[in-house]
Amino acid sequence: MLQSLASNSCVRLIQSHKSTWYFVSLVLGYVLYLVFGAVVFSSVELPYEDLLRQELRTIKKQFLQENECLSEDRLERFLKKALDASNYGVSILNNASDNWNWDFTSALFFASTVLSTTGYGHTAPLSSGGKAFCIIYSVIGIPFTLLFLTAVVQRIMVFSTRRPIMYFHRRWGVSKPLVAIVHATVLATTAVSCFFLIPAAIFSALEDNWNFLESFYFCFISLSTIGLGDYVPGEATNQKFRELYKVGITVYLILGLIVMLVVLETFCELQQLKQLRKIFYLKKDKPQDHLAILEHDHLSFTTVSNGATVYNEGKTQPFVSVPSLVSPNDDPMIQ
């Protein structure tokens, strides 16, 4: 008997806080996913890092043996200076070329990566004025970009998602959720083909050292706004039509980001995903709040009505008692 009561109470407790338990499971799942990613990245990349370290030590040792007049300290200072400059996008390997990091097209490409929060990190402001302007430019520009993207996506969604779904739903009589799923799948396939597969093939042809996987990797890292910066197009030595190439990449990033947002918004409007999201949200007690407001308004109205009644009753009573007159002869002044 006690066990059944305890089990019933536990079931009622779980059901009454179902949203909280779902949220806790979501947080635990996210933490486990982070740990899983860390384990996989560490196990895959750590051997390559160790191999690269050993190779660099070997090359450095061989270089010092071949150049005995150069001390290790001087070499370390030179390498540190070169690496610091490389972090700002200035390389000693191609300074003799015409590739500048802050000409107009390169600056336009940098501004687009800042406003879209992609931030490859291959180029960064060198001066204090440039860093200060970058802060002010980002504070104003990032919300402006979010507003711009929201307005564009909202208008595109009307013609790319809502109207086609309603058309096929009314024309063919197919259920609206099924039409939405098929439409979202077709839209996602088209977006992947036009903004991942085809651009990856183009980048692999234009960039000398990129294969198809690396080009597809760049497209995904860019349009997902991760922006690691390990692959940046148009940075090769003596790149042909570099200015036009940079402008084209800027246009590709903006259009691709808009298309990705349209696809995500299309999937977010699916009924199945809406129901899935609701189980993790905190439920609002709208009926209780509404009843509390009504009760408060009723009490306030009752209080005001009682006060008005008391006021009216007090107003009908005179301050000095006046005797009632039966006839004019009863008035002593007339007599």
mmCIF file of C-alpha atoms in Angstrom:
data_model
loop_
_atom_site.group_PDB
_atom_site.id
_atom_site.type_symbol
_atom_site.label_atom_id
_atom_site.label_comp_id
_atom_site.label_asym_id
_atom_site.label_seq_id
_atom_site.Cartn_x
_atom_site.Cartn_y
_atom_site.Cartn_z
ATOM 1 C CA MET A 1 0.000 0.000 0.000
ATOM 2 C CA LEU A 2 2.763 2.428 0.956
ATOM 3 C CA GLN A 3 4.767 1.481 -2.136
ATOM 4 C CA SER A 4 1.794 2.174 -4.414
ATOM 5 C CA LEU A 5 1.202 5.530 -2.739
ATOM 6 C CA ALA A 6 4.869 6.423 -3.105
ATOM 7 C CA SER A 7 4.916 5.380 -6.762
ATOM 8 C CA ASN A 8 1.738 7.374 -7.456
ATOM 9 C CA SER A 9 3.189 10.446 -5.793
ATOM 10 C CA CYS A 10 6.392 10.109 -7.824
ATOM 11 C CA VAL A 11 4.379 9.778 -11.041
ATOM 12 C CA ARG A 12 2.331 12.841 -10.174
ATOM 13 C CA LEU A 13 5.511 14.779 -9.341
ATOM 14 C CA ILE A 14 7.080 13.857 -12.688
ATOM 15 C CA GLN A 15 3.960 14.685 -14.648
ATOM 16 C CA SER A 16 3.489 18.019 -12.897
ATOM 17 C CA HIS A 17 7.097 19.015 -13.738
ATOM 18 C CA LYS A 18 7.344 17.320 -17.120
ATOM 19 C CA SER A 19 8.718 20.402 -18.861
ATOM 20 C CA THR A 20 11.454 20.769 -16.240
ATOM 21 C CA TRP A 21 12.549 17.146 -16.643
ATOM 22 C CA TYR A 22 12.641 17.535 -20.401
ATOM 23 C CA PHE A 23 14.751 20.674 -20.019
ATOM 24 C CA VAL A 24 17.178 18.918 -17.654
ATOM 25 C CA SER A 25 17.521 16.045 -20.116
ATOM 26 C CA LEU A 26 18.164 18.608 -22.887
ATOM 27 C CA VAL A 27 20.955 20.260 -20.876
ATOM 28 C CA LEU A 28 22.533 16.888 -20.056
ATOM 29 C CA GLY A 29 22.299 15.839 -23.701
ATOM 30 C CA TYR A 30 23.995 19.069 -24.806
ATOM 31 C CA VAL A 31 26.822 18.615 -22.285
ATOM 32 C CA LEU A 32 27.305 15.008 -23.402
ATOM 33 C CA TYR A 33 27.390 16.155 -27.017
ATOM 34 C CA LEU A 34 30.106 18.697 -26.152
ATOM 35 C CA VAL A 35 32.126 16.006 -24.382
ATOM 36 C CA PHE A 36 31.626 13.643 -27.313
ATOM 37 C CA GLY A 37 32.918 16.272 -29.746
ATOM 38 C CA ALA A 38 35.935 17.005 -27.551
ATOM 39 C CA VAL A 39 36.825 13.295 -27.341
ATOM 40 C CA VAL A 40 36.530 12.766 -31.088
ATOM 41 C CA PHE A 41 38.473 15.918 -32.030
ATOM 42 C CA SER A 42 41.190 15.129 -29.502
ATOM 43 C CA SER A 43 41.587 11.521 -30.645
ATOM 44 C CA VAL A 44 41.641 12.477 -34.337
ATOM 45 C CA GLU A 45 43.727 15.682 -34.301
ATOM 46 C CA LEU A 46 46.202 15.075 -31.478
ATOM 47 C CA PRO A 47 48.373 12.587 -33.425
ATOM 48 C CA TYR A 48 48.610 15.005 -36.358
ATOM 49 C CA GLU A 49 49.603 17.838 -34.015
ATOM 50 C CA ASP A 50 52.308 15.694 -32.422
ATOM 51 C CA LEU A 51 53.624 14.675 -35.836
ATOM 52 C CA LEU A 52 53.748 18.312 -36.976
ATOM 53 C CA ARG A 53 55.582 19.349 -33.801
ATOM 54 C CA GLN A 54 58.210 16.680 -34.329
ATOM 55 C CA GLU A 55 58.621 17.683 -37.956
ATOM 56 C CA LEU A 56 59.095 21.353 -37.030
ATOM 57 C CA ARG A 57 61.667 20.454 -34.360
ATOM 58 C CA THR A 58 63.573 18.389 -36.895
ATOM 59 C CA ILE A 59 63.544 21.170 -39.495
ATOM 60 C CA LYS A 60 64.624 23.756 -36.929
ATOM 61 C CA LYS A 61 67.463 21.583 -35.669
ATOM 62 C CA GLN A 62 68.657 20.875 -39.207
ATOM 63 C CA PHE A 63 68.507 24.578 -40.095
ATOM 64 C CA LEU A 64 70.650 25.527 -37.079
ATOM 65 C CA GLN A 65 73.179 22.837 -37.932
ATOM 66 C CA GLU A 66 73.460 24.141 -41.500
ATOM 67 C CA ASN A 67 73.744 27.777 -40.316
ATOM 68 C CA GLU A 68 76.061 27.704 -37.311
ATOM 69 C CA CYS A 69 76.525 31.462 -37.411
ATOM 70 C CA LEU A 70 72.857 31.918 -36.441
ATOM 71 C CA SER A 71 72.039 31.394 -32.786
ATOM 72 C CA GLU A 72 68.850 29.736 -31.626
ATOM 73 C CA ASP A 73 67.747 32.884 -29.765
ATOM 74 C CA ARG A 74 67.968 35.047 -32.898
ATOM 75 C CA LEU A 75 66.040 32.456 -34.873
ATOM 76 C CA GLU A 76 63.348 32.310 -32.171
ATOM 77 C CA ARG A 77 62.946 36.104 -32.229
ATOM 78 C CA PHE A 78 62.707 36.119 -36.008
ATOM 79 C CA LEU A 79 60.124 33.331 -36.068
ATOM 80 C CA LYS A 80 58.072 35.014 -33.331
ATOM 81 C CA LYS A 81 58.035 38.274 -35.274
ATOM 82 C CA ALA A 82 56.995 36.464 -38.454
ATOM 83 C CA LEU A 83 54.238 34.528 -36.674
ATOM 84 C CA ASP A 84 52.897 37.666 -34.995
ATOM 85 C CA ALA A 85 52.704 39.385 -38.374
ATOM 86 C CA SER A 86 51.045 36.313 -39.872
ATOM 87 C CA ASN A 87 48.313 36.500 -37.229
ATOM 88 C CA TYR A 88 47.449 39.936 -38.626
ATOM 89 C CA GLY A 89 47.362 38.638 -42.186
ATOM 90 C CA VAL A 90 50.863 39.805 -43.177
ATOM 91 C CA SER A 91 53.104 37.041 -44.436
ATOM 92 C CA ILE A 92 56.800 37.255 -45.249
ATOM 93 C CA LEU A 93 56.305 34.717 -48.027
ATOM 94 C CA ASN A 94 54.369 36.958 -50.389
ATOM 95 C CA ASN A 95 55.166 40.533 -49.342
ATOM 96 C CA ALA A 96 56.826 41.096 -52.714
ATOM 97 C CA SER A 97 53.546 40.379 -54.502
ATOM 98 C CA ASP A 98 50.666 42.773 -55.061
ATOM 99 C CA ASN A 99 48.354 41.082 -52.543
ATOM 100 C CA TRP A 100 47.366 43.709 -50.001
ATOM 101 C CA ASN A 101 45.089 42.967 -47.043
ATOM 102 C CA TRP A 102 43.520 46.413 -46.837
ATOM 103 C CA ASP A 103 42.738 47.463 -50.376
ATOM 104 C CA PHE A 104 39.068 48.239 -51.031
ATOM 105 C CA THR A 105 37.955 44.753 -52.084
ATOM 106 C CA SER A 106 39.788 43.080 -49.209
ATOM 107 C CA ALA A 107 38.348 45.603 -46.761
ATOM 108 C CA LEU A 108 34.875 44.969 -48.211
ATOM 109 C CA PHE A 109 35.367 41.237 -47.701
ATOM 110 C CA PHE A 110 36.558 41.890 -44.121
ATOM 111 C CA ALA A 111 33.531 44.112 -43.387
ATOM 112 C CA SER A 112 31.169 41.380 -44.605
ATOM 113 C CA THR A 113 32.818 38.799 -42.344
ATOM 114 C CA VAL A 114 32.539 41.163 -39.382
ATOM 115 C CA LEU A 115 28.875 42.029 -39.912
ATOM 116 C CA SER A 116 27.901 38.415 -40.562
ATOM 117 C CA THR A 117 29.907 37.340 -37.459
ATOM 118 C CA THR A 118 31.827 34.845 -39.608
ATOM 119 C CA GLY A 119 35.174 36.354 -38.656
ATOM 120 C CA TYR A 120 37.807 34.226 -40.370
ATOM 121 C CA GLY A 121 40.570 35.840 -38.349
ATOM 122 C CA HIS A 122 43.049 35.792 -41.237
ATOM 123 C CA THR A 123 43.024 39.608 -41.279
ATOM 124 C CA ALA A 124 42.730 41.880 -38.264
ATOM 125 C CA PRO A 125 43.117 45.630 -37.690
ATOM 126 C CA LEU A 126 46.707 46.617 -37.037
ATOM 127 C CA SER A 127 46.276 50.132 -35.642
ATOM 128 C CA SER A 128 44.540 51.279 -32.470
ATOM 129 C CA GLY A 129 42.215 53.461 -34.531
ATOM 130 C CA GLY A 130 41.264 50.483 -36.671
ATOM 131 C CA LYS A 131 40.509 48.363 -33.604
ATOM 132 C CA ALA A 132 38.393 51.119 -32.040
ATOM 133 C CA PHE A 133 36.477 51.649 -35.273
ATOM 134 C CA CYS A 134 35.944 47.892 -35.586
ATOM 135 C CA ILE A 135 34.249 47.872 -32.166
ATOM 136 C CA ILE A 136 31.968 50.806 -32.985
ATOM 137 C CA TYR A 137 31.279 49.475 -36.482
ATOM 138 C CA SER A 138 30.327 46.051 -35.089
ATOM 139 C CA VAL A 139 28.123 47.397 -32.292
ATOM 140 C CA ILE A 140 26.031 49.287 -34.836
ATOM 141 C CA GLY A 141 26.447 46.954 -37.800
ATOM 142 C CA ILE A 142 25.637 43.564 -36.270
ATOM 143 C CA PRO A 143 22.129 44.552 -35.048
ATOM 144 C CA PHE A 144 21.634 46.354 -38.350
ATOM 145 C CA THR A 145 22.601 43.158 -40.175
ATOM 146 C CA LEU A 146 20.190 41.107 -38.049
ATOM 147 C CA LEU A 147 17.405 43.551 -38.874
ATOM 148 C CA PHE A 148 18.285 43.451 -42.563
ATOM 149 C CA LEU A 149 18.421 39.647 -42.671
ATOM 150 C CA THR A 150 15.177 39.304 -40.724
ATOM 151 C CA ALA A 151 13.337 41.634 -43.104
ATOM 152 C CA VAL A 152 14.744 39.920 -46.202
ATOM 153 C CA VAL A 153 14.027 36.418 -44.923
ATOM 154 C CA GLN A 154 10.480 37.391 -43.904
ATOM 155 C CA ARG A 155 9.728 38.628 -47.425
ATOM 156 C CA ILE A 156 11.367 35.649 -49.105
ATOM 157 C CA MET A 157 9.484 33.187 -46.879
ATOM 158 C CA VAL A 158 6.161 34.441 -48.260
ATOM 159 C CA PHE A 159 7.092 33.493 -51.844
ATOM 160 C CA SER A 160 9.404 30.539 -51.209
ATOM 161 C CA THR A 161 7.528 28.680 -48.462
ATOM 162 C CA ARG A 162 4.100 29.886 -47.358
ATOM 163 C CA ARG A 163 2.470 30.493 -50.759
ATOM 164 C CA PRO A 164 3.772 27.272 -52.387
ATOM 165 C CA ILE A 165 2.582 25.200 -49.415
ATOM 166 C CA MET A 166 -0.872 26.782 -49.498
ATOM 167 C CA TYR A 167 -1.053 26.373 -53.298
ATOM 168 C CA PHE A 168 -0.307 22.637 -53.271
ATOM 169 C CA HIS A 169 -2.517 22.149 -50.217
ATOM 170 C CA ARG A 170 -5.530 23.728 -51.925
ATOM 171 C CA ARG A 171 -4.814 22.469 -55.449
ATOM 172 C CA TRP A 172 -4.157 18.817 -54.652
ATOM 173 C CA GLY A 173 -5.919 18.517 -51.314
ATOM 174 C CA VAL A 174 -2.857 17.045 -49.618
ATOM 175 C CA SER A 175 -2.493 17.569 -45.883
ATOM 176 C CA LYS A 176 -0.608 20.716 -45.017
ATOM 177 C CA PRO A 177 2.026 19.071 -42.726
ATOM 178 C CA LEU A 178 2.923 16.565 -45.459
ATOM 179 C CA VAL A 179 3.274 19.320 -48.065
ATOM 180 C CA ALA A 180 5.443 21.309 -45.654
ATOM 181 C CA ILE A 181 7.795 18.340 -45.074
ATOM 182 C CA VAL A 182 8.188 17.641 -48.795
ATOM 183 C CA HIS A 183 8.707 21.348 -49.538
ATOM 184 C CA ALA A 184 11.332 21.709 -46.799
ATOM 185 C CA THR A 185 13.207 18.658 -48.127
ATOM 186 C CA VAL A 186 13.195 19.968 -51.705
ATOM 187 C CA LEU A 187 14.254 23.439 -50.560
ATOM 188 C CA ALA A 188 17.122 22.066 -48.457
ATOM 189 C CA THR A 189 18.319 19.863 -51.326
ATOM 190 C CA THR A 190 18.269 22.811 -53.717
ATOM 191 C CA ALA A 191 20.149 25.018 -51.234
ATOM 192 C CA VAL A 192 22.832 22.373 -50.657
ATOM 193 C CA SER A 193 23.287 21.908 -54.390
ATOM 194 C CA CYS A 194 23.415 25.614 -55.272
ATOM 195 C CA PHE A 195 25.401 26.930 -52.301
ATOM 196 C CA PHE A 196 27.574 23.975 -51.255
ATOM 197 C CA LEU A 197 28.198 21.437 -54.029
ATOM 198 C CA ILE A 198 28.458 23.780 -57.024
ATOM 199 C CA PRO A 199 30.533 26.464 -55.184
ATOM 200 C CA ALA A 200 32.786 23.719 -53.803
ATOM 201 C CA ALA A 201 33.488 22.534 -57.344
ATOM 202 C CA ILE A 202 34.190 26.131 -58.417
ATOM 203 C CA PHE A 203 36.536 26.813 -55.487
ATOM 204 C CA SER A 204 38.411 23.553 -56.053
ATOM 205 C CA ALA A 205 39.018 24.670 -59.652
ATOM 206 C CA LEU A 206 40.039 28.249 -58.798
ATOM 207 C CA GLU A 207 42.173 27.518 -55.731
ATOM 208 C CA ASP A 208 45.351 25.618 -56.543
ATOM 209 C CA ASN A 209 45.801 23.876 -53.213
ATOM 210 C CA TRP A 210 42.157 23.018 -52.468
ATOM 211 C CA ASN A 211 40.486 19.728 -53.231
ATOM 212 C CA PHE A 212 36.714 19.216 -53.306
ATOM 213 C CA LEU A 213 36.490 18.243 -49.625
ATOM 214 C CA GLU A 214 38.429 21.306 -48.508
ATOM 215 C CA SER A 215 36.288 23.541 -50.714
ATOM 216 C CA PHE A 216 33.073 22.018 -49.355
ATOM 217 C CA TYR A 217 34.520 22.431 -45.853
ATOM 218 C CA PHE A 218 35.094 26.140 -46.517
ATOM 219 C CA CYS A 219 31.526 26.598 -47.804
ATOM 220 C CA PHE A 220 30.035 24.946 -44.741
ATOM 221 C CA ILE A 221 32.286 26.759 -42.250
ATOM 222 C CA SER A 222 31.491 30.085 -43.919
ATOM 223 C CA LEU A 223 27.711 29.803 -44.358
ATOM 224 C CA SER A 224 27.299 28.402 -40.846
ATOM 225 C CA THR A 225 29.195 31.529 -39.622
ATOM 226 C CA ILE A 226 31.745 29.367 -37.796
ATOM 227 C CA GLY A 227 34.579 30.992 -39.718
ATOM 228 C CA LEU A 228 37.678 29.152 -38.516
ATOM 229 C CA GLY A 229 39.896 30.962 -41.016
ATOM 230 C CA ASP A 230 42.101 28.021 -41.951
ATOM 231 C CA TYR A 231 40.813 28.237 -45.531
ATOM 232 C CA VAL A 232 40.264 31.670 -47.059
ATOM 233 C CA PRO A 233 39.878 32.064 -50.837
ATOM 234 C CA GLY A 234 41.739 34.661 -52.814
ATOM 235 C CA GLU A 235 44.842 34.634 -50.606
ATOM 236 C CA ALA A 236 47.134 32.710 -52.935
ATOM 237 C CA THR A 237 50.191 34.355 -54.403
ATOM 238 C CA ASN A 238 49.466 36.259 -57.614
ATOM 239 C CA GLN A 239 45.763 35.388 -57.620
ATOM 240 C CA LYS A 240 44.183 36.228 -60.975
ATOM 241 C CA PHE A 241 41.404 38.817 -60.921
ATOM 242 C CA ARG A 242 41.759 39.044 -57.161
ATOM 243 C CA GLU A 243 39.594 42.160 -56.721
ATOM 244 C CA LEU A 244 36.704 40.722 -58.726
ATOM 245 C CA TYR A 245 37.160 37.384 -56.966
ATOM 246 C CA LYS A 246 36.873 39.010 -53.534
ATOM 247 C CA VAL A 247 33.714 40.876 -54.524
ATOM 248 C CA GLY A 248 32.191 37.646 -55.815
ATOM 249 C CA ILE A 249 33.003 35.839 -52.558
ATOM 250 C CA THR A 250 31.399 38.680 -50.573
ATOM 251 C CA VAL A 251 28.197 38.418 -52.619
ATOM 252 C CA TYR A 252 28.252 34.624 -52.230
ATOM 253 C CA LEU A 253 28.549 34.860 -48.443
ATOM 254 C CA ILE A 254 25.646 37.315 -48.106
ATOM 255 C CA LEU A 255 23.327 35.406 -50.457
ATOM 256 C CA GLY A 256 24.305 32.079 -48.930
ATOM 257 C CA LEU A 257 23.613 33.315 -45.424
ATOM 258 C CA ILE A 258 20.166 34.531 -46.487
ATOM 259 C CA VAL A 259 19.370 31.172 -48.105
ATOM 260 C CA MET A 260 20.521 29.263 -45.016
ATOM 261 C CA LEU A 261 18.259 31.379 -42.826
ATOM 262 C CA VAL A 262 15.327 30.769 -45.175
ATOM 263 C CA VAL A 263 15.915 27.003 -44.995
ATOM 264 C CA LEU A 264 16.207 27.067 -41.203
ATOM 265 C CA GLU A 265 13.057 29.158 -40.875
ATOM 266 C CA THR A 266 11.223 26.752 -43.189
ATOM 267 C CA PHE A 267 12.170 23.803 -41.000
ATOM 268 C CA CYS A 268 11.291 25.710 -37.844
ATOM 269 C CA GLU A 269 7.742 26.211 -39.148
ATOM 270 C CA LEU A 270 7.132 22.460 -39.432
ATOM 271 C CA GLN A 271 4.482 21.259 -37.013
ATOM 272 C CA GLN A 272 6.613 18.343 -35.859
ATOM 273 C CA LEU A 273 9.487 20.616 -34.868
ATOM 274 C CA LYS A 274 7.125 23.058 -33.177
ATOM 275 C CA GLN A 275 5.720 20.263 -31.032
ATOM 276 C CA LEU A 276 9.241 19.058 -30.261
ATOM 277 C CA ARG A 277 10.314 22.527 -29.130
ATOM 278 C CA LYS A 278 7.274 22.990 -26.908
ATOM 279 C CA ILE A 279 8.185 20.073 -24.635
ATOM 280 C CA PHE A 280 11.370 21.911 -23.594
ATOM 281 C CA TYR A 281 9.755 25.314 -23.046
ATOM 282 C CA LEU A 282 8.460 26.614 -19.741
ATOM 283 C CA LYS A 283 4.703 26.576 -19.814
ATOM 284 C CA LYS A 284 2.902 29.822 -19.043
ATOM 285 C CA ASP A 285 0.002 29.805 -16.588
ATOM 286 C CA LYS A 286 -2.206 32.033 -18.683
ATOM 287 C CA PRO A 287 -5.600 30.920 -17.253
ATOM 288 C CA GLN A 288 -4.512 31.498 -13.651
ATOM 289 C CA ASP A 289 -3.069 34.886 -14.496
ATOM 290 C CA HIS A 290 -6.282 35.791 -16.294
ATOM 291 C CA LEU A 291 -8.386 34.722 -13.313
ATOM 292 C CA ALA A 292 -6.172 36.676 -10.945
ATOM 293 C CA ILE A 293 -6.573 39.796 -13.066
ATOM 294 C CA LEU A 294 -10.335 39.356 -13.227
ATOM 295 C CA GLU A 295 -10.520 38.812 -9.478
ATOM 296 C CA HIS A 296 -8.427 41.910 -8.863
ATOM 297 C CA ASP A 297 -10.627 43.959 -11.168
ATOM 298 C CA HIS A 298 -13.770 42.641 -9.466
ATOM 299 C CA LEU A 299 -12.449 43.549 -6.025
ATOM 300 C CA SER A 300 -11.462 46.999 -7.241
ATOM 301 C CA PHE A 301 -14.892 47.541 -8.799
ATOM 302 C CA THR A 302 -16.611 46.356 -5.611
ATOM 303 C CA THR A 303 -14.515 48.692 -3.479
ATOM 304 C CA VAL A 304 -15.278 51.641 -5.711
ATOM 305 C CA SER A 305 -18.999 50.802 -5.744
ATOM 306 C CA ASN A 306 -19.171 50.525 -1.951
ATOM 307 C CA GLY A 307 -17.340 53.815 -1.587
ATOM 308 C CA ALA A 308 -19.725 55.500 -3.985
ATOM 309 C CA THR A 309 -22.728 54.104 -2.083
ATOM 310 C CA VAL A 310 -21.418 55.348 1.236
ATOM 311 C CA TYR A 311 -20.735 58.722 -0.323
ATOM 312 C CA ASN A 312 -24.216 58.970 -1.749
ATOM 313 C CA GLU A 313 -25.806 57.948 1.560
ATOM 314 C CA GLY A 314 -23.786 60.544 3.426
ATOM 315 C CA LYS A 315 -24.630 63.152 0.844
ATOM 316 C CA THR A 316 -28.420 62.679 1.276
ATOM 317 C CA GLN A 317 -28.245 63.356 4.997
ATOM 318 C CA PRO A 318 -28.292 67.165 5.811
ATOM 319 C CA PHE A 319 -25.897 68.657 8.353
ATOM 320 C CA VAL A 320 -28.809 70.528 10.177
ATOM 321 C CA SER A 321 -32.144 68.927 10.856
ATOM 322 C CA VAL A 322 -34.994 70.793 9.214
ATOM 323 C CA PRO A 323 -38.518 70.211 10.494
ATOM 324 C CA SER A 324 -40.983 69.100 7.953
ATOM 325 C CA LEU A 325 -43.807 71.536 7.154
ATOM 326 C CA VAL A 326 -47.307 70.249 6.791
ATOM 327 C CA SER A 327 -48.812 73.556 5.634
ATOM 328 C CA PRO A 328 -47.632 77.151 5.175
ATOM 329 C CA ASN A 329 -49.436 78.186 8.375
ATOM 330 C CA ASP A 330 -46.992 76.070 10.350
ATOM 331 C CA ASP A 331 -44.095 78.398 9.450
ATOM 332 C CA PRO A 332 -43.481 80.781 12.410
ATOM 333 C CA MET A 333 -42.124 83.492 10.090
ATOM 334 C CA ILE A 334 -45.448 83.603 8.199
ATOM 335 C CA GLN A 335 -47.334 83.779 11.441
#
